[in-house]
Amino acid sequence: MITLIFGGIFSAVGTGLFIFMTVLPLWHIYEARSWVATPCTITLSQVKTHKDSEGDTYSIEIKYTYPFNGQTYTGDTYHFAGPGSSSGYKGKKKVVDEYPAGSQQTCYVDPNDPRRSVIQRGFTAALWWGLFPIPFMAVGFTVLFAGLTGKIKVGSSSSMNLDWRPAVQEDALITPRPVTFEPGKSRKIGFVVLAVFALIWNGIISIIAFGPVTSLLRGDSDWELVPLLFLSPFLLIGLVLIGACLRSLMLIFAPSIAVELDTDTLPLGGTTTLRWHILGRRERVERITITLVGQEHATYRRGTDTTTDKKDFYEQTIVGDDPAIAEMAPMSPPDEHGQALLSIPMDTMHSFNASNNKIVWKLIVRAKVSRWPDPKDEYEITVLPMPTQHFT
């Protein structure tokens, strides 16, 4: 719940900032393409200072009058992008010097509403502020995705961030119950989150690059190469996101391996039956592998960063060939379904969850699919401490 609240707040704040700082300015820029160029007279031009205890900020204040359809109107919009005020006096002073009071300039007027006007109707450097909300959105949607898929679990503060027991173990009298793992929901959520982020990222970069690209194609100025070179890493990231998004979409339609266990909890030294079944087009699956992995997570601070190291302390192939040699082995198509015994070694460690350390047991299900991205799904299982009768 805490992860959902945290992710919801960050994604909401990021989305709100993105709308006001990016979407609306870009929409106004798009609208202004059809506005009418009109002579105007600058009546006020200055850099306005905003006092603050943490440092002064500055904004461009330009006012002008213009005639339109026999009436005189007053405008005060220099451009659509950017925050109201920010640091950086020299850049704003340079703009003010280009539009001194009393000078004759050109502004652009909305013919459908002459009260709306602007001097710079295209892209300006202030539009880079539109990238500011992206980290908030990235953090928010990532945490939301992790919370919805169970990748992040936050324990109750009343337990002092220390719980050696598995999350499902509330008392010693636990009734085992069958459990089935299927990857459908997690794959769809992963695609939606990735698609939204890729759409936002590429939308912003495309709109920012539109002006320099069109100017360069028209041969207006070679200086447009400079912002394009600066944008090239962001464009490359956008292409990678598109590729990842397409792969994520293809995985939704890839064959899946459903895994069923007779019990949702196993003690150290315990054994249960694992059943698997291929969902989707069986003939496309060339090989499947199901591996039991015990993994230790250690979280510690390195300088100002928090780092989590993961180390496998146990690995056993339950179904199929060992993944390390699978590519070297002769390929034999798997059956549509089957079963195997799943055993937890007695001389290992049960599931454990503390503030800085975790012991996680999981099943890793891999499938090799012909001419398609190979799916890999992970399902966490709960391993209980050894029953007390083993010590008597």
Short mmCIF file of C-alpha atoms in Angstrom, two decimals:
data_model
loop_
_atom_site.label_atom_id
_atom_site.label_comp_id
_atom_site.label_asym_id
_atom_site.label_seq_id
_atom_site.Cartn_x
_atom_site.Cartn_y
_atom_site.Cartn_z
CA MET A 1 0.00 0.00 0.00
CA ILE A 2 2.82 2.40 0.87
CA THR A 3 4.47 1.81 -2.50
CA LEU A 4 1.17 2.47 -4.29
CA ILE A 5 0.66 5.73 -2.37
CA PHE A 6 4.24 6.85 -2.94
CA GLY A 7 4.16 5.91 -6.62
CA GLY A 8 0.74 7.49 -7.06
CA ILE A 9 1.89 10.81 -5.56
CA PHE A 10 5.04 10.98 -7.67
CA SER A 11 3.28 9.96 -10.88
CA ALA A 12 0.43 12.42 -10.23
CA VAL A 13 2.81 15.29 -9.49
CA GLY A 14 4.97 14.41 -12.49
CA THR A 15 1.97 14.10 -14.79
CA GLY A 16 0.53 17.41 -13.57
CA LEU A 17 3.83 19.21 -14.09
CA PHE A 18 4.20 17.53 -17.47
CA ILE A 19 0.78 18.81 -18.58
CA PHE A 20 1.37 22.39 -17.46
CA MET A 21 5.06 22.66 -18.38
CA THR A 22 5.13 20.59 -21.56
CA VAL A 23 1.78 19.63 -23.06
CA LEU A 24 0.05 23.01 -22.76
CA PRO A 25 3.03 25.06 -24.06
CA LEU A 26 3.46 22.68 -26.98
CA TRP A 27 -0.25 22.86 -27.73
CA HIS A 28 -0.13 26.67 -27.70
CA ILE A 29 2.89 26.57 -30.03
CA TYR A 30 0.96 24.30 -32.37
CA GLU A 31 -2.09 26.60 -32.27
CA ALA A 32 -0.02 29.72 -32.92
CA ARG A 33 1.22 28.42 -36.27
CA SER A 34 -1.96 29.78 -37.87
CA TRP A 35 -1.98 33.08 -35.99
CA VAL A 36 -1.69 36.31 -37.98
CA ALA A 37 1.56 38.31 -38.00
CA THR A 38 0.71 41.82 -36.78
CA PRO A 39 2.86 44.96 -36.16
CA CYS A 40 3.09 45.83 -32.46
CA THR A 41 4.67 48.53 -30.30
CA ILE A 42 6.64 47.58 -27.19
CA THR A 43 5.40 49.66 -24.23
CA LEU A 44 7.35 47.95 -21.42
CA SER A 45 10.48 45.79 -21.52
CA GLN A 46 12.37 44.77 -18.39
CA VAL A 47 13.81 41.89 -16.40
CA LYS A 48 11.64 41.48 -13.34
CA THR A 49 13.37 40.39 -10.14
CA HIS A 50 11.64 38.08 -7.68
CA LYS A 51 13.18 38.21 -4.21
CA ASP A 52 13.62 34.94 -2.34
CA SER A 53 15.52 33.85 0.75
CA GLU A 54 17.18 31.05 -1.23
CA GLY A 55 18.22 33.32 -4.10
CA ASP A 56 16.63 35.76 -6.51
CA THR A 57 14.89 34.58 -9.67
CA TYR A 58 14.11 36.55 -12.79
CA SER A 59 11.44 36.71 -15.46
CA ILE A 60 10.93 38.52 -18.75
CA GLU A 61 8.27 41.23 -18.57
CA ILE A 62 7.29 42.62 -21.95
CA LYS A 63 4.07 44.46 -22.75
CA TYR A 64 2.96 45.70 -26.16
CA THR A 65 0.00 47.09 -28.04
CA TYR A 66 -1.23 46.04 -31.47
CA PRO A 67 -4.10 46.93 -33.81
CA PHE A 68 -6.39 44.23 -35.11
CA ASN A 69 -9.68 44.61 -37.04
CA GLY A 70 -9.92 48.29 -36.19
CA GLN A 71 -9.34 47.88 -32.44
CA THR A 72 -6.24 48.22 -30.26
CA TYR A 73 -5.29 45.41 -27.93
CA THR A 74 -2.66 44.96 -25.22
CA GLY A 75 -0.52 41.82 -24.90
CA ASP A 76 2.09 40.62 -22.41
CA THR A 77 3.05 37.14 -23.64
CA TYR A 78 6.59 36.81 -24.90
CA HIS A 79 6.62 33.00 -25.36
CA PHE A 80 4.59 29.99 -24.25
CA ALA A 81 7.29 27.82 -22.67
CA GLY A 82 9.15 27.75 -19.40
CA PRO A 83 8.38 28.56 -15.76
CA GLY A 84 7.24 31.96 -14.58
CA SER A 85 10.67 32.83 -13.22
CA SER A 86 14.05 31.18 -12.89
CA SER A 87 17.69 31.92 -12.28
CA GLY A 88 19.87 33.24 -15.08
CA TYR A 89 19.76 37.00 -15.45
CA LYS A 90 21.97 37.42 -18.52
CA GLY A 91 19.82 35.39 -20.87
CA LYS A 92 16.69 37.28 -19.94
CA LYS A 93 18.52 40.62 -20.17
CA LYS A 94 19.57 39.73 -23.70
CA VAL A 95 15.94 39.12 -24.69
CA VAL A 96 14.83 42.41 -23.13
CA ASP A 97 17.57 44.29 -25.00
CA GLU A 98 16.26 42.87 -28.30
CA TYR A 99 12.81 44.33 -27.57
CA PRO A 100 13.38 47.80 -26.10
CA ALA A 101 10.42 49.94 -25.08
CA GLY A 102 9.14 52.07 -27.98
CA SER A 103 10.43 49.73 -30.68
CA GLN A 104 8.29 48.36 -33.46
CA GLN A 105 8.12 44.57 -33.52
CA THR A 106 5.97 41.77 -34.91
CA CYS A 107 3.59 39.76 -32.77
CA TYR A 108 1.20 36.95 -33.68
CA VAL A 109 -2.52 37.27 -33.01
CA ASP A 110 -5.21 34.63 -32.77
CA PRO A 111 -7.75 35.65 -35.46
CA ASN A 112 -10.54 33.88 -33.56
CA ASP A 113 -9.73 35.69 -30.32
CA PRO A 114 -7.65 38.86 -30.90
CA ARG A 115 -7.02 39.19 -27.17
CA ARG A 116 -4.59 36.27 -27.46
CA SER A 117 -1.17 37.16 -28.83
CA VAL A 118 2.49 36.23 -28.52
CA ILE A 119 5.82 37.55 -29.76
CA GLN A 120 7.80 34.32 -30.02
CA ARG A 121 5.36 31.66 -31.19
CA GLY A 122 7.92 28.93 -31.90
CA PHE A 123 10.38 26.90 -29.88
CA THR A 124 12.62 28.69 -27.41
CA ALA A 125 15.35 27.55 -25.02
CA ALA A 126 12.86 27.80 -22.14
CA LEU A 127 11.07 24.77 -23.57
CA TRP A 128 13.82 22.59 -22.06
CA TRP A 129 12.00 23.07 -18.76
CA GLY A 130 9.51 20.60 -20.18
CA LEU A 131 12.01 17.82 -19.40
CA PHE A 132 11.86 18.64 -15.69
CA PRO A 133 8.79 16.49 -14.86
CA ILE A 134 10.16 13.36 -16.56
CA PRO A 135 12.19 12.09 -13.54
CA PHE A 136 9.11 12.48 -11.31
CA MET A 137 7.00 10.51 -13.77
CA ALA A 138 9.70 7.87 -14.22
CA VAL A 139 10.05 7.34 -10.47
CA GLY A 140 6.29 7.39 -9.90
CA PHE A 141 5.34 4.93 -12.64
CA THR A 142 8.29 2.66 -11.81
CA VAL A 143 7.26 2.46 -8.15
CA LEU A 144 3.62 1.95 -9.15
CA PHE A 145 4.61 -0.89 -11.47
CA ALA A 146 6.80 -2.45 -8.78
CA GLY A 147 4.01 -2.15 -6.22
CA LEU A 148 1.36 -3.62 -8.52
CA THR A 149 3.56 -6.56 -9.54
CA GLY A 150 4.85 -7.19 -6.02
CA LYS A 151 8.45 -6.28 -6.85
CA ILE A 152 8.57 -3.96 -3.81
CA LYS A 153 7.16 -4.87 -0.43
CA VAL A 154 7.22 -2.50 2.52
CA GLY A 155 6.74 -4.04 5.95
CA SER A 156 4.84 -2.53 8.86
CA SER A 157 6.77 -0.02 10.99
CA SER A 158 5.48 -1.73 14.12
CA SER A 159 7.74 -4.70 13.35
CA MET A 160 10.80 -2.42 13.56
CA ASN A 161 11.69 -3.33 9.96
CA LEU A 162 12.71 -6.80 11.15
CA ASP A 163 10.68 -9.86 10.23
CA TRP A 164 12.55 -13.14 9.93
CA ARG A 165 9.35 -14.93 8.97
CA PRO A 166 7.96 -15.20 5.44
CA ALA A 167 5.18 -12.74 4.75
CA VAL A 168 2.46 -15.42 4.72
CA GLN A 169 3.53 -17.11 7.94
CA GLU A 170 1.34 -15.64 10.67
CA ASP A 171 1.32 -18.66 12.97
CA ALA A 172 2.47 -22.22 13.14
CA LEU A 173 -0.85 -23.64 12.01
CA ILE A 174 -0.74 -22.84 8.31
CA THR A 175 -2.93 -24.82 5.95
CA PRO A 176 -1.07 -25.40 2.68
CA ARG A 177 -3.02 -24.59 -0.44
CA PRO A 178 -2.36 -25.09 -4.16
CA VAL A 179 -1.01 -22.13 -6.09
CA THR A 180 -0.80 -21.41 -9.82
CA PHE A 181 1.60 -18.93 -11.44
CA GLU A 182 0.85 -17.33 -14.80
CA PRO A 183 2.68 -14.36 -16.36
CA GLY A 184 -0.20 -12.72 -18.21
CA LYS A 185 -1.00 -9.82 -15.86
CA SER A 186 2.59 -8.82 -15.13
CA ARG A 187 3.46 -8.77 -18.84
CA LYS A 188 0.51 -6.51 -19.65
CA ILE A 189 1.28 -4.11 -16.80
CA GLY A 190 4.93 -3.99 -17.86
CA PHE A 191 3.95 -3.14 -21.44
CA VAL A 192 1.51 -0.40 -20.39
CA VAL A 193 4.03 1.31 -18.09
CA LEU A 194 6.80 1.07 -20.70
CA ALA A 195 4.50 2.28 -23.50
CA VAL A 196 3.35 5.33 -21.51
CA PHE A 197 6.91 6.28 -20.63
CA ALA A 198 8.12 5.75 -24.24
CA LEU A 199 5.22 7.83 -25.59
CA ILE A 200 5.92 10.70 -23.20
CA TRP A 201 9.67 10.63 -23.79
CA ASN A 202 9.51 10.45 -27.58
CA GLY A 203 6.67 12.98 -27.73
CA ILE A 204 8.71 15.57 -25.87
CA ILE A 205 11.91 14.94 -27.82
CA SER A 206 10.10 14.90 -31.17
CA ILE A 207 8.38 18.21 -30.52
CA ILE A 208 11.59 19.83 -29.33
CA ALA A 209 13.48 18.52 -32.36
CA PHE A 210 10.75 19.53 -34.82
CA GLY A 211 11.82 23.18 -35.06
CA PRO A 212 15.57 22.58 -35.61
CA VAL A 213 14.88 19.76 -38.10
CA THR A 214 12.46 21.80 -40.23
CA SER A 215 14.79 24.83 -40.18
CA LEU A 216 17.71 22.66 -41.22
CA LEU A 217 15.73 21.04 -44.04
CA ARG A 218 14.72 24.49 -45.29
CA GLY A 219 18.38 25.52 -45.20
CA ASP A 220 17.67 28.48 -42.92
CA SER A 221 20.78 28.09 -40.77
CA ASP A 222 23.50 25.54 -40.08
CA TRP A 223 23.45 26.39 -36.38
CA GLU A 224 20.45 24.08 -36.02
CA LEU A 225 22.97 21.23 -36.10
CA VAL A 226 24.09 22.22 -32.60
CA PRO A 227 20.77 21.51 -30.81
CA LEU A 228 20.33 18.35 -32.91
CA LEU A 229 23.73 17.06 -31.80
CA PHE A 230 22.76 17.86 -28.23
CA LEU A 231 19.47 16.00 -28.68
CA SER A 232 21.07 12.93 -30.29
CA PRO A 233 21.55 10.99 -26.99
CA PHE A 234 17.91 11.65 -26.08
CA LEU A 235 16.80 10.53 -29.56
CA LEU A 236 18.85 7.35 -29.16
CA ILE A 237 17.22 6.65 -25.78
CA GLY A 238 13.84 7.15 -27.45
CA LEU A 239 14.68 4.55 -30.11
CA VAL A 240 15.79 2.10 -27.42
CA LEU A 241 12.51 2.68 -25.57
CA ILE A 242 10.54 2.00 -28.75
CA GLY A 243 12.45 -1.24 -29.27
CA ALA A 244 11.88 -2.28 -25.65
CA CYS A 245 8.21 -1.40 -25.96
CA LEU A 246 7.79 -3.54 -29.10
CA ARG A 247 9.56 -6.43 -27.41
CA SER A 248 7.32 -6.08 -24.36
CA LEU A 249 4.25 -6.10 -26.62
CA MET A 250 5.46 -9.24 -28.40
CA LEU A 251 5.98 -10.98 -25.05
CA ILE A 252 2.27 -10.52 -24.28
CA PHE A 253 1.48 -12.77 -27.25
CA ALA A 254 4.33 -15.19 -26.63
CA PRO A 255 3.51 -18.68 -25.37
CA SER A 256 3.47 -18.85 -21.57
CA ILE A 257 4.34 -21.60 -19.13
CA ALA A 258 1.81 -21.97 -16.30
CA VAL A 259 3.29 -23.50 -13.15
CA GLU A 260 1.23 -25.14 -10.40
CA LEU A 261 2.43 -26.26 -6.97
CA ASP A 262 0.49 -28.44 -4.55
CA THR A 263 1.28 -26.00 -1.75
CA ASP A 264 2.07 -22.29 -1.55
CA THR A 265 4.56 -22.81 1.30
CA LEU A 266 7.35 -25.33 1.76
CA PRO A 267 9.56 -25.98 4.78
CA LEU A 268 13.28 -26.61 4.57
CA GLY A 269 13.67 -30.23 3.51
CA GLY A 270 10.13 -30.26 2.12
CA THR A 271 9.01 -31.66 -1.23
CA THR A 272 6.02 -30.91 -3.43
CA THR A 273 4.84 -31.69 -6.95
CA LEU A 274 5.41 -29.07 -9.64
CA ARG A 275 3.16 -29.23 -12.69
CA TRP A 276 3.65 -27.14 -15.79
CA HIS A 277 1.57 -26.55 -18.88
CA ILE A 278 2.28 -24.62 -22.09
CA LEU A 279 -0.31 -21.90 -22.74
CA GLY A 280 -0.62 -20.72 -26.31
CA ARG A 281 0.82 -22.25 -29.45
CA ARG A 282 2.71 -25.31 -28.31
CA GLU A 283 4.49 -25.82 -31.66
CA ARG A 284 6.38 -22.52 -31.32
CA VAL A 285 8.07 -23.55 -28.07
CA GLU A 286 11.42 -25.22 -28.71
CA ARG A 287 12.64 -25.62 -25.13
CA ILE A 288 11.54 -24.80 -21.58
CA THR A 289 13.55 -24.58 -18.39
CA ILE A 290 12.27 -24.20 -14.82
CA THR A 291 14.93 -23.41 -12.23
CA LEU A 292 14.69 -23.13 -8.45
CA VAL A 293 16.91 -20.32 -7.16
CA GLY A 294 17.74 -19.21 -3.63
CA GLN A 295 18.97 -15.63 -3.56
CA GLU A 296 20.42 -13.39 -0.88
CA HIS A 297 19.77 -9.62 -1.00
CA ALA A 298 22.05 -7.30 0.97
CA THR A 299 21.26 -3.57 1.11
CA TYR A 300 23.88 -1.07 2.28
CA ARG A 301 24.89 2.54 1.79
CA ARG A 302 27.82 3.44 -0.43
CA GLY A 303 28.46 7.14 0.09
CA THR A 304 25.10 8.82 -0.52
CA ASP A 305 23.73 5.95 -2.60
CA THR A 306 21.82 2.91 -1.39
CA THR A 307 22.99 -0.27 -3.10
CA THR A 308 21.45 -3.73 -3.11
CA ASP A 309 23.66 -6.70 -4.01
CA LYS A 310 22.08 -9.99 -5.03
CA LYS A 311 23.86 -13.33 -4.88
CA ASP A 312 22.54 -16.79 -5.72
CA PHE A 313 23.40 -19.30 -3.00
CA TYR A 314 21.40 -22.18 -4.47
CA GLU A 315 20.32 -23.14 -7.99
CA GLN A 316 18.73 -26.34 -9.27
CA THR A 317 17.15 -27.09 -12.63
CA ILE A 318 13.75 -28.70 -12.04
CA VAL A 319 12.54 -29.02 -15.64
CA GLY A 320 14.65 -29.07 -18.81
CA ASP A 321 18.38 -28.79 -19.35
CA ASP A 322 20.73 -26.71 -17.24
CA PRO A 323 20.49 -23.15 -18.69
CA ALA A 324 24.30 -22.93 -18.77
CA ILE A 325 24.52 -25.82 -21.26
CA ALA A 326 21.06 -25.65 -22.83
CA GLU A 327 22.30 -23.91 -25.98
CA MET A 328 24.89 -26.64 -26.51
CA ALA A 329 22.50 -29.54 -26.04
CA PRO A 330 20.49 -31.09 -28.89
CA MET A 331 17.12 -29.43 -29.17
CA SER A 332 14.14 -31.65 -28.41
CA PRO A 333 10.64 -30.12 -28.40
CA PRO A 334 9.07 -30.26 -24.93
CA ASP A 335 5.79 -31.93 -24.11
CA GLU A 336 2.71 -29.77 -23.77
CA HIS A 337 2.57 -30.47 -20.04
CA GLY A 338 4.44 -32.41 -17.40
CA GLN A 339 5.41 -32.61 -13.76
CA ALA A 340 8.46 -32.91 -11.54
CA LEU A 341 9.38 -32.97 -7.86
CA LEU A 342 10.41 -29.71 -6.23
CA SER A 343 12.56 -30.15 -3.12
CA ILE A 344 14.01 -27.56 -0.78
CA PRO A 345 17.42 -28.57 0.61
CA MET A 346 17.49 -28.91 4.38
CA ASP A 347 20.95 -27.31 4.74
CA THR A 348 19.95 -23.94 3.25
CA MET A 349 18.14 -20.86 4.58
CA HIS A 350 14.40 -20.21 4.79
CA SER A 351 12.71 -17.06 3.45
CA PHE A 352 13.80 -14.03 5.41
CA ASN A 353 12.91 -10.34 5.27
CA ALA A 354 14.69 -7.68 7.33
CA SER A 355 15.50 -4.02 6.78
CA ASN A 356 18.86 -4.63 5.08
CA ASN A 357 18.87 -8.35 4.27
CA LYS A 358 16.51 -10.73 2.52
CA ILE A 359 16.48 -14.37 1.54
CA VAL A 360 14.30 -14.92 -1.53
CA TRP A 361 13.33 -18.22 -3.12
CA LYS A 362 11.91 -18.12 -6.62
CA LEU A 363 11.13 -20.17 -9.68
CA ILE A 364 12.62 -18.88 -12.93
CA VAL A 365 10.70 -20.08 -15.98
CA ARG A 366 12.37 -19.69 -19.37
CA ALA A 367 11.11 -20.63 -22.81
CA LYS A 368 12.86 -20.59 -26.15
CA VAL A 369 10.34 -19.55 -28.80
CA SER A 370 10.93 -19.82 -32.53
CA ARG A 371 11.33 -16.43 -34.25
CA TRP A 372 10.02 -14.54 -31.21
CA PRO A 373 11.46 -12.90 -28.06
CA ASP A 374 12.20 -15.57 -25.47
CA PRO A 375 10.06 -15.03 -22.34
CA LYS A 376 11.53 -15.24 -18.86
CA ASP A 377 9.21 -15.11 -15.85
CA GLU A 378 10.01 -15.20 -12.14
CA TYR A 379 7.69 -16.31 -9.33
CA GLU A 380 8.58 -15.94 -5.67
CA ILE A 381 7.76 -18.84 -3.35
CA THR A 382 7.81 -19.00 0.44
CA VAL A 383 10.16 -21.35 2.27
CA LEU A 384 9.40 -21.90 5.95
CA PRO A 385 11.87 -22.76 8.72
CA MET A 386 12.50 -26.42 9.40
CA PRO A 387 9.70 -28.08 11.39
CA THR A 388 10.52 -28.49 15.09
CA GLN A 389 10.16 -32.28 14.99
CA HIS A 390 13.43 -32.45 13.02
CA PHE A 391 15.28 -31.25 16.13
CA THR A 392 13.71 -33.77 18.59
#
